[in-house]
Amino acid sequence: GSFAEAFVEHRRYGFFRTSEEETVLVMVSSSDHASDICVRTGGAIGAYDILNGERLDCSGGSIRCALYPNWGRIVRLERG
């Protein structure tokens, strides 16, 4: 599969892993503070955080979600 950085910030990092079957967005934070994250998804119609069991907003071609302190997300993107 392929790898692409989604964002790089002080103490926060996100990347995409894509195979023929699916695309996953991994986001991690080593910060002591929560932050709001917005990541372009390249046309995904839905997103589900398989690590935390949460459906995420994926409207307008972007995921918008909270990234909590010292925490992570593994998000499966749903293609149309």
Short mmCIF file of N, CA and C in Angstrom, two decimals:
data_model
loop_
_atom_site.label_atom_id
_atom_site.label_comp_id
_atom_site.label_asym_id
_atom_site.label_seq_id
_atom_site.Cartn_x
_atom_site.Cartn_y
_atom_site.Cartn_z
N GLY A 1 0.81 -1.19 0.00
CA GLY A 1 0.00 0.00 0.00
C GLY A 1 0.86 1.25 0.00
N SER A 2 0.19 2.38 -0.09
CA SER A 2 0.90 3.65 -0.13
C SER A 2 0.80 4.37 1.21
N PHE A 3 1.68 5.35 1.38
CA PHE A 3 1.75 6.17 2.59
C PHE A 3 1.78 7.63 2.18
N ALA A 4 1.02 8.48 2.90
CA ALA A 4 1.07 9.93 2.65
C ALA A 4 0.81 10.66 3.96
N GLU A 5 1.61 11.68 4.23
CA GLU A 5 1.36 12.49 5.42
C GLU A 5 0.08 13.29 5.24
N ALA A 6 -0.71 13.37 6.31
CA ALA A 6 -1.94 14.17 6.30
C ALA A 6 -1.68 15.53 6.96
N PHE A 7 -0.96 15.53 8.08
CA PHE A 7 -0.56 16.77 8.74
C PHE A 7 0.59 16.49 9.68
N VAL A 8 1.39 17.52 9.89
CA VAL A 8 2.50 17.48 10.85
C VAL A 8 2.43 18.78 11.64
N GLU A 9 2.18 18.67 12.91
CA GLU A 9 2.11 19.82 13.80
C GLU A 9 2.93 19.52 15.04
N HIS A 10 3.20 20.53 15.82
CA HIS A 10 3.92 20.32 17.07
C HIS A 10 3.15 19.35 17.95
N ARG A 11 3.71 18.16 18.17
CA ARG A 11 3.16 17.12 19.04
C ARG A 11 1.89 16.45 18.49
N ARG A 12 1.59 16.66 17.20
CA ARG A 12 0.45 15.98 16.55
C ARG A 12 0.89 15.55 15.16
N TYR A 13 0.44 14.35 14.75
CA TYR A 13 0.86 13.82 13.47
C TYR A 13 -0.26 12.97 12.88
N GLY A 14 -0.45 13.06 11.58
CA GLY A 14 -1.45 12.24 10.91
C GLY A 14 -0.93 11.77 9.57
N PHE A 15 -1.32 10.54 9.20
CA PHE A 15 -0.92 9.99 7.91
C PHE A 15 -1.98 9.04 7.37
N PHE A 16 -1.98 8.90 6.04
CA PHE A 16 -2.87 7.98 5.35
C PHE A 16 -2.09 6.72 4.97
N ARG A 17 -2.75 5.57 5.08
CA ARG A 17 -2.26 4.32 4.51
C ARG A 17 -3.36 3.84 3.57
N THR A 18 -3.00 3.55 2.34
CA THR A 18 -3.98 3.15 1.33
C THR A 18 -3.57 1.84 0.69
N SER A 19 -4.53 0.93 0.59
CA SER A 19 -4.34 -0.33 -0.13
C SER A 19 -5.40 -0.38 -1.23
N GLU A 20 -5.43 -1.47 -1.96
CA GLU A 20 -6.46 -1.63 -2.99
C GLU A 20 -7.85 -1.68 -2.37
N GLU A 21 -7.96 -2.17 -1.13
CA GLU A 21 -9.26 -2.36 -0.48
C GLU A 21 -9.75 -1.17 0.33
N GLU A 22 -8.82 -0.41 0.93
CA GLU A 22 -9.28 0.65 1.83
C GLU A 22 -8.21 1.73 2.03
N THR A 23 -8.68 2.85 2.61
CA THR A 23 -7.79 3.93 3.05
C THR A 23 -8.05 4.17 4.52
N VAL A 24 -6.96 4.27 5.29
CA VAL A 24 -7.05 4.51 6.73
C VAL A 24 -6.25 5.77 7.05
N LEU A 25 -6.80 6.61 7.90
CA LEU A 25 -6.13 7.80 8.41
C LEU A 25 -5.78 7.54 9.87
N VAL A 26 -4.50 7.64 10.20
CA VAL A 26 -4.02 7.47 11.57
C VAL A 26 -3.63 8.85 12.09
N MET A 27 -4.14 9.21 13.27
CA MET A 27 -3.81 10.49 13.89
C MET A 27 -3.38 10.23 15.33
N VAL A 28 -2.28 10.85 15.75
CA VAL A 28 -1.79 10.68 17.12
C VAL A 28 -1.42 12.04 17.69
N SER A 29 -1.55 12.13 19.02
CA SER A 29 -1.19 13.36 19.72
C SER A 29 -0.37 13.00 20.96
N SER A 30 0.75 13.68 21.14
CA SER A 30 1.51 13.57 22.38
C SER A 30 1.40 14.86 23.19
N SER A 31 0.45 15.70 22.81
CA SER A 31 0.21 16.98 23.48
C SER A 31 -0.61 16.78 24.76
N ASP A 32 -0.46 17.69 25.68
CA ASP A 32 -1.27 17.68 26.90
C ASP A 32 -2.58 18.43 26.72
N HIS A 33 -2.84 18.92 25.49
CA HIS A 33 -4.03 19.72 25.21
C HIS A 33 -4.81 19.13 24.04
N ALA A 34 -6.12 19.20 24.10
CA ALA A 34 -6.98 18.77 23.00
C ALA A 34 -6.86 19.77 21.86
N SER A 35 -7.11 19.29 20.64
CA SER A 35 -7.12 20.18 19.49
C SER A 35 -8.18 19.74 18.51
N ASP A 36 -8.69 20.69 17.73
CA ASP A 36 -9.62 20.38 16.65
C ASP A 36 -8.80 20.17 15.39
N ILE A 37 -9.08 19.07 14.69
CA ILE A 37 -8.34 18.70 13.50
C ILE A 37 -9.28 18.73 12.30
N CYS A 38 -8.79 19.22 11.19
CA CYS A 38 -9.51 19.19 9.92
C CYS A 38 -8.54 18.66 8.87
N VAL A 39 -8.91 17.54 8.24
CA VAL A 39 -8.04 16.88 7.26
C VAL A 39 -8.82 16.65 5.98
N ARG A 40 -8.27 17.05 4.84
CA ARG A 40 -8.88 16.78 3.53
C ARG A 40 -8.83 15.27 3.28
N THR A 41 -9.94 14.73 2.77
CA THR A 41 -10.04 13.27 2.62
C THR A 41 -10.04 12.79 1.18
N GLY A 42 -9.97 13.69 0.23
CA GLY A 42 -9.91 13.26 -1.16
C GLY A 42 -11.15 12.54 -1.66
N GLY A 43 -12.31 12.99 -1.24
CA GLY A 43 -13.55 12.45 -1.77
C GLY A 43 -14.22 11.36 -0.96
N ALA A 44 -13.77 11.10 0.26
CA ALA A 44 -14.44 10.12 1.10
C ALA A 44 -15.85 10.60 1.42
N ILE A 45 -16.79 9.65 1.50
CA ILE A 45 -18.18 10.00 1.82
C ILE A 45 -18.55 9.70 3.26
N GLY A 46 -17.65 9.04 3.98
CA GLY A 46 -17.87 8.72 5.38
C GLY A 46 -16.56 8.36 6.04
N ALA A 47 -16.59 8.36 7.38
CA ALA A 47 -15.39 8.04 8.14
C ALA A 47 -15.80 7.42 9.47
N TYR A 48 -15.10 6.33 9.85
CA TYR A 48 -15.40 5.64 11.10
C TYR A 48 -14.10 5.39 11.85
N ASP A 49 -14.02 5.87 13.09
CA ASP A 49 -12.86 5.66 13.94
C ASP A 49 -12.95 4.26 14.53
N ILE A 50 -12.19 3.32 13.98
CA ILE A 50 -12.27 1.93 14.41
C ILE A 50 -11.58 1.70 15.76
N LEU A 51 -10.72 2.61 16.17
CA LEU A 51 -10.07 2.48 17.47
C LEU A 51 -11.00 2.88 18.61
N ASN A 52 -11.82 3.91 18.39
CA ASN A 52 -12.67 4.47 19.44
C ASN A 52 -14.16 4.24 19.22
N GLY A 53 -14.53 3.59 18.11
CA GLY A 53 -15.94 3.28 17.86
C GLY A 53 -16.81 4.49 17.63
N GLU A 54 -16.33 5.42 16.82
CA GLU A 54 -17.05 6.68 16.62
C GLU A 54 -17.13 7.04 15.14
N ARG A 55 -18.33 7.38 14.67
CA ARG A 55 -18.49 7.90 13.31
C ARG A 55 -18.11 9.38 13.33
N LEU A 56 -17.33 9.81 12.33
CA LEU A 56 -16.84 11.18 12.27
C LEU A 56 -17.48 11.94 11.13
N ASP A 57 -17.60 13.25 11.31
CA ASP A 57 -18.12 14.14 10.28
C ASP A 57 -17.14 14.17 9.11
N CYS A 58 -17.66 13.90 7.91
CA CYS A 58 -16.81 13.87 6.71
C CYS A 58 -17.46 14.68 5.60
N SER A 59 -18.11 15.77 5.97
CA SER A 59 -18.79 16.59 4.97
C SER A 59 -17.83 17.56 4.31
N GLY A 60 -18.12 17.93 3.09
CA GLY A 60 -17.31 18.91 2.38
C GLY A 60 -15.92 18.43 2.01
N GLY A 61 -15.71 17.10 1.99
CA GLY A 61 -14.41 16.57 1.60
C GLY A 61 -13.35 16.61 2.67
N SER A 62 -13.75 16.84 3.93
CA SER A 62 -12.79 16.90 5.04
C SER A 62 -13.35 16.20 6.27
N ILE A 63 -12.46 15.66 7.07
CA ILE A 63 -12.83 15.14 8.38
C ILE A 63 -12.57 16.24 9.39
N ARG A 64 -13.55 16.45 10.25
CA ARG A 64 -13.40 17.40 11.36
C ARG A 64 -13.65 16.63 12.65
N CYS A 65 -12.67 16.69 13.56
CA CYS A 65 -12.83 15.95 14.81
C CYS A 65 -11.89 16.51 15.86
N ALA A 66 -12.12 16.09 17.10
CA ALA A 66 -11.23 16.44 18.19
C ALA A 66 -10.13 15.38 18.28
N LEU A 67 -8.94 15.84 18.59
CA LEU A 67 -7.83 14.94 18.89
C LEU A 67 -7.44 15.27 20.33
N TYR A 68 -7.76 14.35 21.22
CA TYR A 68 -7.63 14.60 22.65
C TYR A 68 -6.18 14.45 23.11
N PRO A 69 -5.86 14.92 24.31
CA PRO A 69 -4.48 14.84 24.81
C PRO A 69 -3.97 13.40 24.89
N ASN A 70 -2.74 13.20 24.43
CA ASN A 70 -2.06 11.90 24.53
C ASN A 70 -2.96 10.76 24.05
N TRP A 71 -3.42 10.88 22.82
CA TRP A 71 -4.49 10.03 22.32
C TRP A 71 -4.31 9.78 20.84
N GLY A 72 -5.11 8.90 20.27
CA GLY A 72 -5.02 8.63 18.85
C GLY A 72 -6.34 8.21 18.25
N ARG A 73 -6.35 8.20 16.93
CA ARG A 73 -7.50 7.73 16.16
C ARG A 73 -7.00 6.89 14.98
N ILE A 74 -7.74 5.86 14.64
CA ILE A 74 -7.52 5.10 13.41
C ILE A 74 -8.85 5.14 12.66
N VAL A 75 -8.87 5.87 11.56
CA VAL A 75 -10.12 6.19 10.87
C VAL A 75 -10.15 5.50 9.50
N ARG A 76 -11.16 4.65 9.32
CA ARG A 76 -11.38 4.03 8.01
C ARG A 76 -12.26 4.96 7.18
N LEU A 77 -11.76 5.32 6.01
CA LEU A 77 -12.50 6.21 5.10
C LEU A 77 -13.39 5.37 4.20
N GLU A 78 -14.61 5.83 3.99
CA GLU A 78 -15.58 5.15 3.14
C GLU A 78 -15.64 5.86 1.81
N ARG A 79 -15.42 5.13 0.75
CA ARG A 79 -15.42 5.70 -0.60
C ARG A 79 -16.79 5.50 -1.25
N GLY A 80 -17.13 6.45 -2.12
CA GLY A 80 -18.41 6.39 -2.83
C GLY A 80 -18.32 5.67 -4.14
#
